[in-house]
Short mmCIF file of C-alpha atoms and ligand atoms in Angstrom, two decimals:
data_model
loop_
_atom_site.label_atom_id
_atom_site.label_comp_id
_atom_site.label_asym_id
_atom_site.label_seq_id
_atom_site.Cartn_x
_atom_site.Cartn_y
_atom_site.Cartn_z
CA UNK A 235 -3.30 -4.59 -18.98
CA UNK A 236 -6.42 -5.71 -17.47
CA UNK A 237 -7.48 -4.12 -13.63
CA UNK A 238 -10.07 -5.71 -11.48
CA UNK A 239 -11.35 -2.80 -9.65
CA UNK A 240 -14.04 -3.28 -6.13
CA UNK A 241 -15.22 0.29 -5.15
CA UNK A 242 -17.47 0.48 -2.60
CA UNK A 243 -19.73 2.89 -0.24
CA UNK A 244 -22.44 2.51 1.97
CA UNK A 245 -25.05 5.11 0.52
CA UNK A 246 -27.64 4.43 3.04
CA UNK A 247 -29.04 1.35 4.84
CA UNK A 248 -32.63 -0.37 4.46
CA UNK A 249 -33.96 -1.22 7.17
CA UNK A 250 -31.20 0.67 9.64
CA UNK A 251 -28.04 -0.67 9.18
CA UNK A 252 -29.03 -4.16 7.82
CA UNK A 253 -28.48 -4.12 3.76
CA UNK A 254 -28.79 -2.18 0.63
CA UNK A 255 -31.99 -1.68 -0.59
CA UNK A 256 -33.18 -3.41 -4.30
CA UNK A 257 -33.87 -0.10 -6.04
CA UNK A 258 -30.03 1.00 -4.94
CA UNK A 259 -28.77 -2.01 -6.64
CA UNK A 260 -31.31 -1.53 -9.75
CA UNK A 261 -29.91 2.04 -10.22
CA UNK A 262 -26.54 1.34 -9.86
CA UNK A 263 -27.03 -2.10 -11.93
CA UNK A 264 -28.38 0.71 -14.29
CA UNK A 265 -25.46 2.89 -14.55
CA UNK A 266 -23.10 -0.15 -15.02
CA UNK A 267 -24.77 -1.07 -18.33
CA UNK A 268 -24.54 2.08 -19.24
CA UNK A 269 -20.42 2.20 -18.65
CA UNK A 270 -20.35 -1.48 -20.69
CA UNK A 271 -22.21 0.22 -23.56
CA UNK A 272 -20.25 2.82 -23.42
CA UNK A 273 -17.05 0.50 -23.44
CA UNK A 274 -15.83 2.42 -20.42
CA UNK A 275 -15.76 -0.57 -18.79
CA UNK A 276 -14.96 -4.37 -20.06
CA UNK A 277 -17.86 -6.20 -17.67
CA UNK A 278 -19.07 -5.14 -14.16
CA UNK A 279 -21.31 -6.42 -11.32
CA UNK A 280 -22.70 -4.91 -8.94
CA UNK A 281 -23.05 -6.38 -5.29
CA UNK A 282 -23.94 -5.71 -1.67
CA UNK A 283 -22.99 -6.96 2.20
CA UNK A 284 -25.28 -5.21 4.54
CA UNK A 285 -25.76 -2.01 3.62
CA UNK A 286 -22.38 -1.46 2.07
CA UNK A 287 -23.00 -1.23 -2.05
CA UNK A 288 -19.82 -2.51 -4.03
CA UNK A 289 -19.14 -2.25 -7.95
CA UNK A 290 -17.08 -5.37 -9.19
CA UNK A 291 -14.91 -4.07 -12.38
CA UNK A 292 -12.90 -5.14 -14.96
CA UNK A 293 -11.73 -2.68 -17.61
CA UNK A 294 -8.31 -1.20 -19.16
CA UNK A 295 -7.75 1.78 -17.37
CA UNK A 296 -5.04 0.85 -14.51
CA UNK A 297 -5.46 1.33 -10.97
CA UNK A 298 -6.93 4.51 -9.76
CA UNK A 299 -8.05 5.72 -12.75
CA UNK A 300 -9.92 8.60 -12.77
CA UNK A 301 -12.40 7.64 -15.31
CA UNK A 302 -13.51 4.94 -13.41
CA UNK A 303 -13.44 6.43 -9.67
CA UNK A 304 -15.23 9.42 -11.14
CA UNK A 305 -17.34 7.26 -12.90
CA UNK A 306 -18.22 5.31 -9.45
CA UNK A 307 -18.76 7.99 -7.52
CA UNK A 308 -21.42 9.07 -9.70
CA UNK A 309 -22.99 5.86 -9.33
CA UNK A 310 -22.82 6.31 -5.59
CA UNK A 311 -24.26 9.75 -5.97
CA UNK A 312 -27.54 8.11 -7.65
CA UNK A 313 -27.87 5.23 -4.81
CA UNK A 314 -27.79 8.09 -2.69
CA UNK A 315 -30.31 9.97 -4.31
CA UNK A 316 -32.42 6.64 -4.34
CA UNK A 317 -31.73 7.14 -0.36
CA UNK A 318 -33.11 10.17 -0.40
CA UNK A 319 -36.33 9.59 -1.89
CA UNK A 320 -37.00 5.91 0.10
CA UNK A 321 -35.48 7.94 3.78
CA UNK A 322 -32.88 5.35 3.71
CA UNK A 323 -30.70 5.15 6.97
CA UNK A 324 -27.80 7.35 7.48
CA UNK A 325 -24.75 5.64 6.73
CA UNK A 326 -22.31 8.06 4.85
CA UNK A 327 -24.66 9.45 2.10
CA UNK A 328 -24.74 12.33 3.98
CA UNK A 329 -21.38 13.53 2.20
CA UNK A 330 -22.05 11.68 -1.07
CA UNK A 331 -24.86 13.80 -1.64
CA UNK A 332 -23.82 16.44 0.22
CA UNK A 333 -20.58 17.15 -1.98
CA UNK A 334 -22.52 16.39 -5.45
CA UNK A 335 -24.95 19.24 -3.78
CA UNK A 336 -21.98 21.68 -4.12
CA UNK A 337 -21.90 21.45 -7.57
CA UNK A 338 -23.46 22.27 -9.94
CA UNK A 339 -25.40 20.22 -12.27
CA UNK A 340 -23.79 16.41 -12.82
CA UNK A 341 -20.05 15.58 -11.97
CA UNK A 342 -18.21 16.71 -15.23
CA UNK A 343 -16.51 12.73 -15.40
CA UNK A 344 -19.88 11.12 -14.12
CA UNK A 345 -21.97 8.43 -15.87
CA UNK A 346 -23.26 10.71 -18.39
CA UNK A 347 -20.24 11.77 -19.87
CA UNK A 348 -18.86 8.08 -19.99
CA UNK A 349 -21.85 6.40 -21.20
CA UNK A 350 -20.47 9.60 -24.16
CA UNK A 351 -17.43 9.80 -24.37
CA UNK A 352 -16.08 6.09 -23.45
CA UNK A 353 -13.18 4.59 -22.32
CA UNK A 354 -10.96 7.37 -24.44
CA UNK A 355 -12.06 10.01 -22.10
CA UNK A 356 -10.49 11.93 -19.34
CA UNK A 357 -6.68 12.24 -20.16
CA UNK A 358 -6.61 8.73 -21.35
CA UNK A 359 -3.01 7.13 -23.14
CA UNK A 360 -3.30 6.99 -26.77
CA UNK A 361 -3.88 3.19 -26.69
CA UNK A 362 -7.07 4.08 -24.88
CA UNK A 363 -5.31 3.07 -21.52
CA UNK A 364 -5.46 5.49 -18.95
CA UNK A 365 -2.85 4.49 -16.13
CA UNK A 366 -3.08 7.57 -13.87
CA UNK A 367 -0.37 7.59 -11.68
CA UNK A 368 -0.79 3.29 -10.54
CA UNK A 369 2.00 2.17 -8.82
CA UNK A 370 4.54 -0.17 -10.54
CA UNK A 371 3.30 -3.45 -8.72
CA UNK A 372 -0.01 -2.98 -9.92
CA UNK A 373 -1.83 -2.37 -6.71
CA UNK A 374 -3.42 0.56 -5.74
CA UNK A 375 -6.34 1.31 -2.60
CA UNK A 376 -6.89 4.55 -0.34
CA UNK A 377 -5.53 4.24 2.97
CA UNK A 378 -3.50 6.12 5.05
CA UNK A 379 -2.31 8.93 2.30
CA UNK A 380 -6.10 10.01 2.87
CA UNK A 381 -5.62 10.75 6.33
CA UNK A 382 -5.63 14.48 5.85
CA UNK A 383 -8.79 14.27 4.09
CA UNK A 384 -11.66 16.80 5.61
CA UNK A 385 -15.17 16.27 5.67
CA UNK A 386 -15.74 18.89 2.62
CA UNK A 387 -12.74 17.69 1.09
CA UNK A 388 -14.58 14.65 -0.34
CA UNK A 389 -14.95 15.37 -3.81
CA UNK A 390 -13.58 13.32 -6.40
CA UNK A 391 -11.47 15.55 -8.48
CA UNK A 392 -9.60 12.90 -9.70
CA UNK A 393 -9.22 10.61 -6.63
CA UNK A 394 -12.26 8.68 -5.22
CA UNK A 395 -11.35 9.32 -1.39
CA UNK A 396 -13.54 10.08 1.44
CA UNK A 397 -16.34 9.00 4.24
CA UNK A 398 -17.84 5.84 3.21
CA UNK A 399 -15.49 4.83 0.46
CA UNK A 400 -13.19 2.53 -0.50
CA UNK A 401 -11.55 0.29 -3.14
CA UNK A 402 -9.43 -2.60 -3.88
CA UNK A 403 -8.01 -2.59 -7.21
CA UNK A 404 -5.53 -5.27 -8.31
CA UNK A 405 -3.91 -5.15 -12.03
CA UNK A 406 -3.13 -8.21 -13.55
CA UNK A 407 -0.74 -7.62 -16.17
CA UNK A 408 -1.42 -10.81 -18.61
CA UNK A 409 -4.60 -12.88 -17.89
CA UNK A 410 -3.96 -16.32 -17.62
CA UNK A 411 -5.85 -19.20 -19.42
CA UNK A 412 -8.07 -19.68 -16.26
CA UNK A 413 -8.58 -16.50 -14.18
CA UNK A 414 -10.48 -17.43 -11.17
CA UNK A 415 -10.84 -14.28 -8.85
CA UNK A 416 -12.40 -14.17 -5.42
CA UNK A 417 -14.46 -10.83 -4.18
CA UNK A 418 -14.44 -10.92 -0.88
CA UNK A 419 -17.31 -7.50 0.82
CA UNK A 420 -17.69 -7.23 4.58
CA UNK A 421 -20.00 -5.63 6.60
CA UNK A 422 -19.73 -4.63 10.30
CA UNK A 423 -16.11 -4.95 9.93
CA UNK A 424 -12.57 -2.75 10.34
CA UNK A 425 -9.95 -2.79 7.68
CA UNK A 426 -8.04 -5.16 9.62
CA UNK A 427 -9.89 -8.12 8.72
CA UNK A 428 -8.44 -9.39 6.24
CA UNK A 429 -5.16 -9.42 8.34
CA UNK A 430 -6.02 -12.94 9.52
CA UNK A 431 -7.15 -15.03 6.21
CA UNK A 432 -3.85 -13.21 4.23
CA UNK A 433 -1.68 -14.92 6.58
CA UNK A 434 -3.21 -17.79 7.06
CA UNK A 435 -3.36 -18.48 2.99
CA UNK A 436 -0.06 -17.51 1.98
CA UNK A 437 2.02 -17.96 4.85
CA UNK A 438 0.96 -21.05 6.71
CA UNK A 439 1.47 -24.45 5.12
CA UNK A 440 -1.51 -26.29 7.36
CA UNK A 441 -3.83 -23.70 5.74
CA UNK A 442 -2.02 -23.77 2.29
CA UNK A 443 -0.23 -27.35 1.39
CA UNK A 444 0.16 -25.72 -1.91
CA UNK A 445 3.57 -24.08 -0.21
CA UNK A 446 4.55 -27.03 0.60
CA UNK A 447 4.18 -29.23 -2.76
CA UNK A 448 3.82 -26.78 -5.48
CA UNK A 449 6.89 -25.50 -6.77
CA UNK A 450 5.58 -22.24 -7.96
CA UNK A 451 4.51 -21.40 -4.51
CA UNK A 452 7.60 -22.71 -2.54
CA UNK A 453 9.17 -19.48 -2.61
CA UNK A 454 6.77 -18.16 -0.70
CA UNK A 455 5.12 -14.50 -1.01
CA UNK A 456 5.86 -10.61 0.03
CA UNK A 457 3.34 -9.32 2.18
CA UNK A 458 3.32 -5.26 2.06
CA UNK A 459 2.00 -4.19 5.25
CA UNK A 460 0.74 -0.18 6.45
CA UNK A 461 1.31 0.81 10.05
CA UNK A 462 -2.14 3.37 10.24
CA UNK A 463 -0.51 5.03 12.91
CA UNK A 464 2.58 6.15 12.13
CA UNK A 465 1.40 6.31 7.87
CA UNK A 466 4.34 3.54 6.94
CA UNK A 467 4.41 1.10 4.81
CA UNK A 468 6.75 -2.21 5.22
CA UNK A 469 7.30 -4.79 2.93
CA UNK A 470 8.62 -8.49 4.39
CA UNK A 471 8.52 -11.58 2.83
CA UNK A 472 7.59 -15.09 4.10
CA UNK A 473 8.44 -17.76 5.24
CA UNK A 474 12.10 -15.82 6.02
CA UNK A 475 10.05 -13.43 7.88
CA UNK A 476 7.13 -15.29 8.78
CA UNK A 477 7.52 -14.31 12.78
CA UNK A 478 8.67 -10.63 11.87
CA UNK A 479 5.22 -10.13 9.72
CA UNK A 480 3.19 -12.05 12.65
CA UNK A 481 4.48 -9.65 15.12
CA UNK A 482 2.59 -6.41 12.89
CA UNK A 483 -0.27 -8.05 11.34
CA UNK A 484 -1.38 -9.72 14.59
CA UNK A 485 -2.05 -6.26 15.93
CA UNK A 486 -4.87 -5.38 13.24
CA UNK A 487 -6.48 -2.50 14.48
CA UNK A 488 -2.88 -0.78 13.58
CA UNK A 489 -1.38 -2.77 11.12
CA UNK A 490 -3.36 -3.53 7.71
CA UNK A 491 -2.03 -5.90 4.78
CA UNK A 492 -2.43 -3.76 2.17
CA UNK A 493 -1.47 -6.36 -0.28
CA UNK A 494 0.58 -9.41 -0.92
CA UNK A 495 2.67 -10.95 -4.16
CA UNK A 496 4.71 -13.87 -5.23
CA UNK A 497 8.15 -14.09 -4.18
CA UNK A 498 8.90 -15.93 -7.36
CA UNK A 499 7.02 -13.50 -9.99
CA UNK A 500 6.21 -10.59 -8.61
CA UNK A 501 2.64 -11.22 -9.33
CA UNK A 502 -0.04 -9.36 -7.10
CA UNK A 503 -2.50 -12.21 -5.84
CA UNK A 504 -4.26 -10.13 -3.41
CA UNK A 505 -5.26 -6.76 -2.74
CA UNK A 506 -6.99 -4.73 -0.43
CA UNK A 507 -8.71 -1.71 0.72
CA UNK A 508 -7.43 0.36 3.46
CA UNK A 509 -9.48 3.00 4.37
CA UNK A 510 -10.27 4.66 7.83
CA UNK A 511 -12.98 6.27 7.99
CA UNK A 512 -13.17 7.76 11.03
CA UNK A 513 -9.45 9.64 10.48
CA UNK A 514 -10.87 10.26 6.74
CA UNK A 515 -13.95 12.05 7.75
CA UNK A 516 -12.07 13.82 10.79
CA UNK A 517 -14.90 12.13 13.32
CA UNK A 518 -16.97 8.79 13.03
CA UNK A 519 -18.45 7.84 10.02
CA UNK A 520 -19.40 4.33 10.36
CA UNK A 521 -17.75 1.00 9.66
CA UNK A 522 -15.14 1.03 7.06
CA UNK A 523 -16.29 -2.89 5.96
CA UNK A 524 -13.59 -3.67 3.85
CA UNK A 525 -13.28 -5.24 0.33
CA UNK A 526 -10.68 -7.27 -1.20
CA UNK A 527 -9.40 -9.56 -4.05
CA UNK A 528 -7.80 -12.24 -4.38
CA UNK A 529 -5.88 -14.28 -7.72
CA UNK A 530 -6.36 -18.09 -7.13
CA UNK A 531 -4.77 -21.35 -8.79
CA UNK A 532 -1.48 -21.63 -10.97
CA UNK A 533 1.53 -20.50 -8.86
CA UNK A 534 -1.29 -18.96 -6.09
CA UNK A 535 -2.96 -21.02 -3.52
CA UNK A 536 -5.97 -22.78 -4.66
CA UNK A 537 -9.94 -21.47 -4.54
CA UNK A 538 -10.18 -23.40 -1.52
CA UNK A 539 -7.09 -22.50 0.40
CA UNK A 540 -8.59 -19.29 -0.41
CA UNK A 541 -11.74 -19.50 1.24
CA UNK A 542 -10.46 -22.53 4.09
CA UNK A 543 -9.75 -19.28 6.83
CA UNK A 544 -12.90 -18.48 6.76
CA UNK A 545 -14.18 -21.57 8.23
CA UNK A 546 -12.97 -20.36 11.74
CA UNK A 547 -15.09 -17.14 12.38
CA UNK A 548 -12.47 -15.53 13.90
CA UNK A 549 -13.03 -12.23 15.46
CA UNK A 550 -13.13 -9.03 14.27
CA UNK A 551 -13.01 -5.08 15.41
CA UNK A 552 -16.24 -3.44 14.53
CA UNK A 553 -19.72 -4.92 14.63
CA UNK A 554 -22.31 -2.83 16.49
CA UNK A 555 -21.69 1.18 16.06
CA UNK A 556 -18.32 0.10 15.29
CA UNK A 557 -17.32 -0.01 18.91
CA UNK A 558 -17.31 -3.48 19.18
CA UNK A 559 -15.32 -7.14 18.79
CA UNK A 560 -17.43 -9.70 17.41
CA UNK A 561 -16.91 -13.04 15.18
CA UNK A 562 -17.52 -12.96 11.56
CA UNK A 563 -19.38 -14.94 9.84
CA UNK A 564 -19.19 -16.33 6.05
CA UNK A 565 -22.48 -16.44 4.72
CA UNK A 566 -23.96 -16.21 0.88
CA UNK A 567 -25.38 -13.32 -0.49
CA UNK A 568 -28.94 -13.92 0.76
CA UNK A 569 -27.33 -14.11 4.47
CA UNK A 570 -25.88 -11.02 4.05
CA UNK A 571 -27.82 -8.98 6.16
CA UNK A 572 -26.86 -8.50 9.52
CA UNK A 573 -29.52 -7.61 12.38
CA UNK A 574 -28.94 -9.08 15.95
CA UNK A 575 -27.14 -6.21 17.39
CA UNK A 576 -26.12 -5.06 13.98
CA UNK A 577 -23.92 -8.57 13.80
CA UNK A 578 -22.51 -10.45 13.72
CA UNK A 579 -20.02 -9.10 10.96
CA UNK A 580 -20.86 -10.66 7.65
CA UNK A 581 -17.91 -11.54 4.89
CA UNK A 582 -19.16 -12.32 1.67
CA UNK A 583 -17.37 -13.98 -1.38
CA UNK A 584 -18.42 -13.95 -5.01
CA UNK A 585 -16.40 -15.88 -7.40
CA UNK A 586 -15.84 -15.12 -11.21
CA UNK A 587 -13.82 -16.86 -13.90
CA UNK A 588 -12.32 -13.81 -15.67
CA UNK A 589 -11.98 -14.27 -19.36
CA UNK A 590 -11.17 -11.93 -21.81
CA UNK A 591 -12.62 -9.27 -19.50
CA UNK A 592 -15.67 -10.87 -19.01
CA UNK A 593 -16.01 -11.53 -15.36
CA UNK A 594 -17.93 -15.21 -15.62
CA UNK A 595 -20.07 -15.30 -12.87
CA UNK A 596 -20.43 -15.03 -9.71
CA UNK A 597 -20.71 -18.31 -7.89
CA UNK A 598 -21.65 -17.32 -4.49
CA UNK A 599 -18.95 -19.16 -2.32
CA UNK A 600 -19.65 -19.14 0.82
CA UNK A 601 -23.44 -20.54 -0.22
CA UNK A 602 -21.32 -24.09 0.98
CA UNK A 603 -22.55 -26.09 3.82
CA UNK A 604 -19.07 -26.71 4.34
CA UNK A 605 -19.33 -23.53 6.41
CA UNK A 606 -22.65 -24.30 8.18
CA UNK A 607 -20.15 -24.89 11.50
CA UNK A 608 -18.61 -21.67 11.18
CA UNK A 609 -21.65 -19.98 10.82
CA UNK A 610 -23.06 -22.13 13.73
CA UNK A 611 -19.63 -21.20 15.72
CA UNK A 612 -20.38 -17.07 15.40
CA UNK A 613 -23.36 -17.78 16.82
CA UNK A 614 -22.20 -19.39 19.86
CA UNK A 615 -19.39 -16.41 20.17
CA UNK A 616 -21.78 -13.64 19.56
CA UNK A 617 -23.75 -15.08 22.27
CA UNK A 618 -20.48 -14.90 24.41
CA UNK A 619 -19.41 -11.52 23.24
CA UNK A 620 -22.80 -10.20 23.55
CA UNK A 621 -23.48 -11.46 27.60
CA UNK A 622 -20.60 -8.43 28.35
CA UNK A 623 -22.63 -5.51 26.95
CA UNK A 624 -20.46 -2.64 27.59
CA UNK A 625 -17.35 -4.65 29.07
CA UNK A 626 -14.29 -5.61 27.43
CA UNK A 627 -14.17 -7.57 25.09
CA UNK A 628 -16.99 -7.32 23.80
CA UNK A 629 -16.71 -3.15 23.72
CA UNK A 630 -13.08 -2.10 21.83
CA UNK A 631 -10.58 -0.91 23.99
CA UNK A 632 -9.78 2.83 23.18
CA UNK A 633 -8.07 3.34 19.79
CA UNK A 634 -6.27 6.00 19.12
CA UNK A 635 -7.16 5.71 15.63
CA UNK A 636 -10.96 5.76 15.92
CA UNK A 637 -13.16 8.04 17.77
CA UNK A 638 -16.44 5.54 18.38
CA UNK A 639 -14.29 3.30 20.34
CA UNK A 640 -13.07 5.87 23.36
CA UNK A 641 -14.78 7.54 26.19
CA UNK A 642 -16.97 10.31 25.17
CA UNK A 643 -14.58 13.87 25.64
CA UNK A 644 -17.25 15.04 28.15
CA UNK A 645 -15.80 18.14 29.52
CA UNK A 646 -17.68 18.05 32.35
CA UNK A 647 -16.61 14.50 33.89
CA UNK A 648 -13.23 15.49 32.74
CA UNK A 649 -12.80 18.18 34.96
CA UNK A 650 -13.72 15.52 37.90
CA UNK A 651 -11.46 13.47 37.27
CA UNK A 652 -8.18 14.58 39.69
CA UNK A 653 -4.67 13.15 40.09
CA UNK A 654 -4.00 10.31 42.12
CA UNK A 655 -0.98 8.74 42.72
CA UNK A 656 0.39 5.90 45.29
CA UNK A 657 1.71 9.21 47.42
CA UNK A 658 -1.93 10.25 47.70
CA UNK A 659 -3.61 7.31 49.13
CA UNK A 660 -1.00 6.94 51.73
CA UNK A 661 -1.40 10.15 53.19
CA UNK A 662 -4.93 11.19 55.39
CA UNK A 663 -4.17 14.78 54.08
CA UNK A 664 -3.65 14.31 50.79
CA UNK A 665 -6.92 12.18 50.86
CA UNK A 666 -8.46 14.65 52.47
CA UNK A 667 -7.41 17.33 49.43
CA UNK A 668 -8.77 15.07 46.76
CA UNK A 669 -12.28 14.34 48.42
CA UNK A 670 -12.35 18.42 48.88
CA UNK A 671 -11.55 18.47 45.52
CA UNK A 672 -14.17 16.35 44.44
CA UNK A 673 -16.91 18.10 46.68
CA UNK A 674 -15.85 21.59 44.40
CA UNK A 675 -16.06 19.96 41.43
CA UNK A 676 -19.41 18.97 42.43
CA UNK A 677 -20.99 21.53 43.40
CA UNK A 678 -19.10 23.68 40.24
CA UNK A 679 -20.73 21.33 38.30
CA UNK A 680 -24.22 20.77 39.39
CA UNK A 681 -27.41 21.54 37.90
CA UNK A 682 -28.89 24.83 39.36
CA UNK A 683 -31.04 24.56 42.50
CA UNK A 684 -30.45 21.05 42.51
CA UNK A 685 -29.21 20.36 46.49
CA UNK A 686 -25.90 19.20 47.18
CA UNK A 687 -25.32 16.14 48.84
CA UNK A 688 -24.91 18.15 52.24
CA UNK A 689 -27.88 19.77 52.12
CA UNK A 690 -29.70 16.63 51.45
CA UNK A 691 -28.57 14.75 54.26
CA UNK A 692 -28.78 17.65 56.75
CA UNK A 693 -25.89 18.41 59.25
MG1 LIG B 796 -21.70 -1.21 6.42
#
């Protein structure tokens, strides 16, 4: 059983928001070695997308393996001391370090005691394969069982959950002759992103002719989808339920694709991470700049009906203090550094072959100036977005499920705000009650020996 695993946390931004600095990557670039050596891990890589740090993975131990989410947030723990030391920018190391601060000394399944103890650590099966509790169809990301999660309930223990992090972890049971797998980062970006390309890929024939002429792919494929909201998960299957699954997953900021498989195998070709921050850490903790993976070729739509969504830079929730709607923008890895009003969003995509373990790689996709126009298109729609400022659009509508995108809870305009109802503006008197309402609340509410607007204009 081979897992690809993509865990990721933003551990503090250089400059700001805008990307991960080099002696982040070196350190965690270091610590990955170290878990090859060790033969905790089969190959790794590690990569960035603004200032979001992600650890590519392939090893033995299942999905959510302890070992290996331990072993990550560790990793996480030294970019954040790296943070520390350059006065990085915010972002959520805050709580990385912060939790490793409660302890004390190094986290007992860290780096150091896999670069030890290796891939038979930590509870693992007797054939060295530690499965931990992964689901039977091989997927396995935080979402919305992490709900519950407090801010000082981020340590590991066992489960790599908490402000700043996420995963996508896809098992693939037998590896194929030719593995080509696509790691797709984001920055700037809500969970629901990926909403758009999933569909598009391997549910709509004009995107995908490869549902259309390959036989492999004719049955079409189950797309398991999580309503954030109500903390449900439905599973429907295309194209019999093509307008049933349009009707969720075209309502992103609510309903995520958590991940999708052949009809005809049962095969997971995509997976994806699910977090939300802002209901993980109990308040606002930055984007959530999601990560996922996707199987390509042989049954599964091709590389490039893979990456062909992304030549529309459709738009996305998130961008600037997460608050915002914005287009994002496929770039390569050297473009992956957003700046103009923290945007646009950025989606990156680094290819490997996977063979034997060994991811071969990565070709930087996106690097293609096949998607010069799409990148030229975000551009134009940024420039759109951004002429609102504060106005829808541009600025989210209030979500339930966030707390960056609503109204501040100012108690003080709250209690100025009074009733009004069609009744009320019909009637002089009950006019009359609401502006003598508002004068109280006024002058309740004004700053002492400030004059009210009476005494200002005089009698
Ligand atoms: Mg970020």
């Amino acid at each position: 059983m081979r897992t690809l695993s993509i865990i990721k946390a933003d551990t503090g931004g250089w400059v700001g928001h805008s990307s991960v600095h080099p002696d982040q990557e070196a350190a965690a670039g270091r610590e990955l070695r170290r878990a090859i050596e060790s033969g905790l891990v089969d190959d790794a890589h590690v990569a960035s997308c603004g200032d979001d740090l992600a650890l590519i993975m392939s090893h033995r131990h299942g999905a959510d393996a302890q070992v290996v989410h331990s072993f990550a947030w560790d990793v996480f723990r030294r970019t954040s001391a790296v943070a520390d030391e350059l006065g990085l920018h915010g972002g959520t190391r805050d709580d990385v370090v912060g939790a490793g601060r409660k302890r004390a000394g190094p986290h007992p399944a860290g780096a150091d005691r896999a670069a030890t103890d290796g891939a038979d650590s930590d509870g693992a099966d007797s054939d060295g394969v530690q499965s931990d509790g992964a689901e039977s169809d091989g997927v396995r990301s935080h979402g919305v069982e992490s709900h519950d999660v407090e801010p000082d309930d981020v340590t590991p223990d066992g489960e790599l959950r908490g402000p700043g992090l996420g995963y996508a972890e896809l098992e693939i049971g037998e590896e194929r002759p030719s593995e080509p797998v696509l790691c797709f980062l984001t920055d700037q970006a809500q969970p629901g992103a990926w909403n758009y390309p999933l569909f598009r890929t391997f549910a709509d024939p004009f995107t995908s002719s490869g549902l259309v002429v390959d036989p492999a792919m004719r049955e079409g494929f189950v797309f398991e989808v999580y309503d954030l909201q109500e903390n449900t998960a439905v599973e429907l299957a295309c194209p019999a339920e093509t307008y049933d699954l349009l009707l969720y997953v075209g309502v992103p900021s609510r309903y995520v694709i958590h991940c999708v498989r052949s009809a005809a195998t049962g095969v997971v070709a995509a997976a994806t991470s699910t977090q939300r921050l802002s209901l993980i850490a109990g308040r606002s903790a930055g984007q959530d700049d999601p990560v996922m993976i996707v199987r390509a070729e042989s049954g599964l739509p091709s590389v490039g009906e893979v990456l062909e969504p992304f030549a529309f830079p459709y738009s996305v929730a998130g961008g600037l203090r997460g608050a915002h709607r914005a287009p994002l923008m496929p770039v390569g890895l050297d473009d992956a550094h957003p700046t103009r009003s923290d945007g646009p969003p950025r989606v990156v995509c680094l290819g490997f072959q996977l063979t034997d373990g060994e991811l071969i790689g990565p070709r930087d996709m996106f690097a293609d100036p096949s998607f010069d126009r799409a990148r030229s298109r975000a551009v134009e729609v940024m420039d759109y977005y951004r002429h609102h400022g504060p106005f829808e659009p541009h600025r989210l509508a209030p979500d339930p499920l966030r707390t960056t995108t609503t109204p501040a809870p100012d108690g003080r305009l709250a209690s100025r705000w009074v009733p009004l109802t069609a009744a009320d503006v019909r009637t002089p008197e009950a006019l009359r009650k609401a502006r003598q309402a508002r004068e109280q609340a006024a002058q309740d509410h004004r700053a002492p020996g400030r004059p009210t607007e009476k005494e200002v204009s005089g009698p």
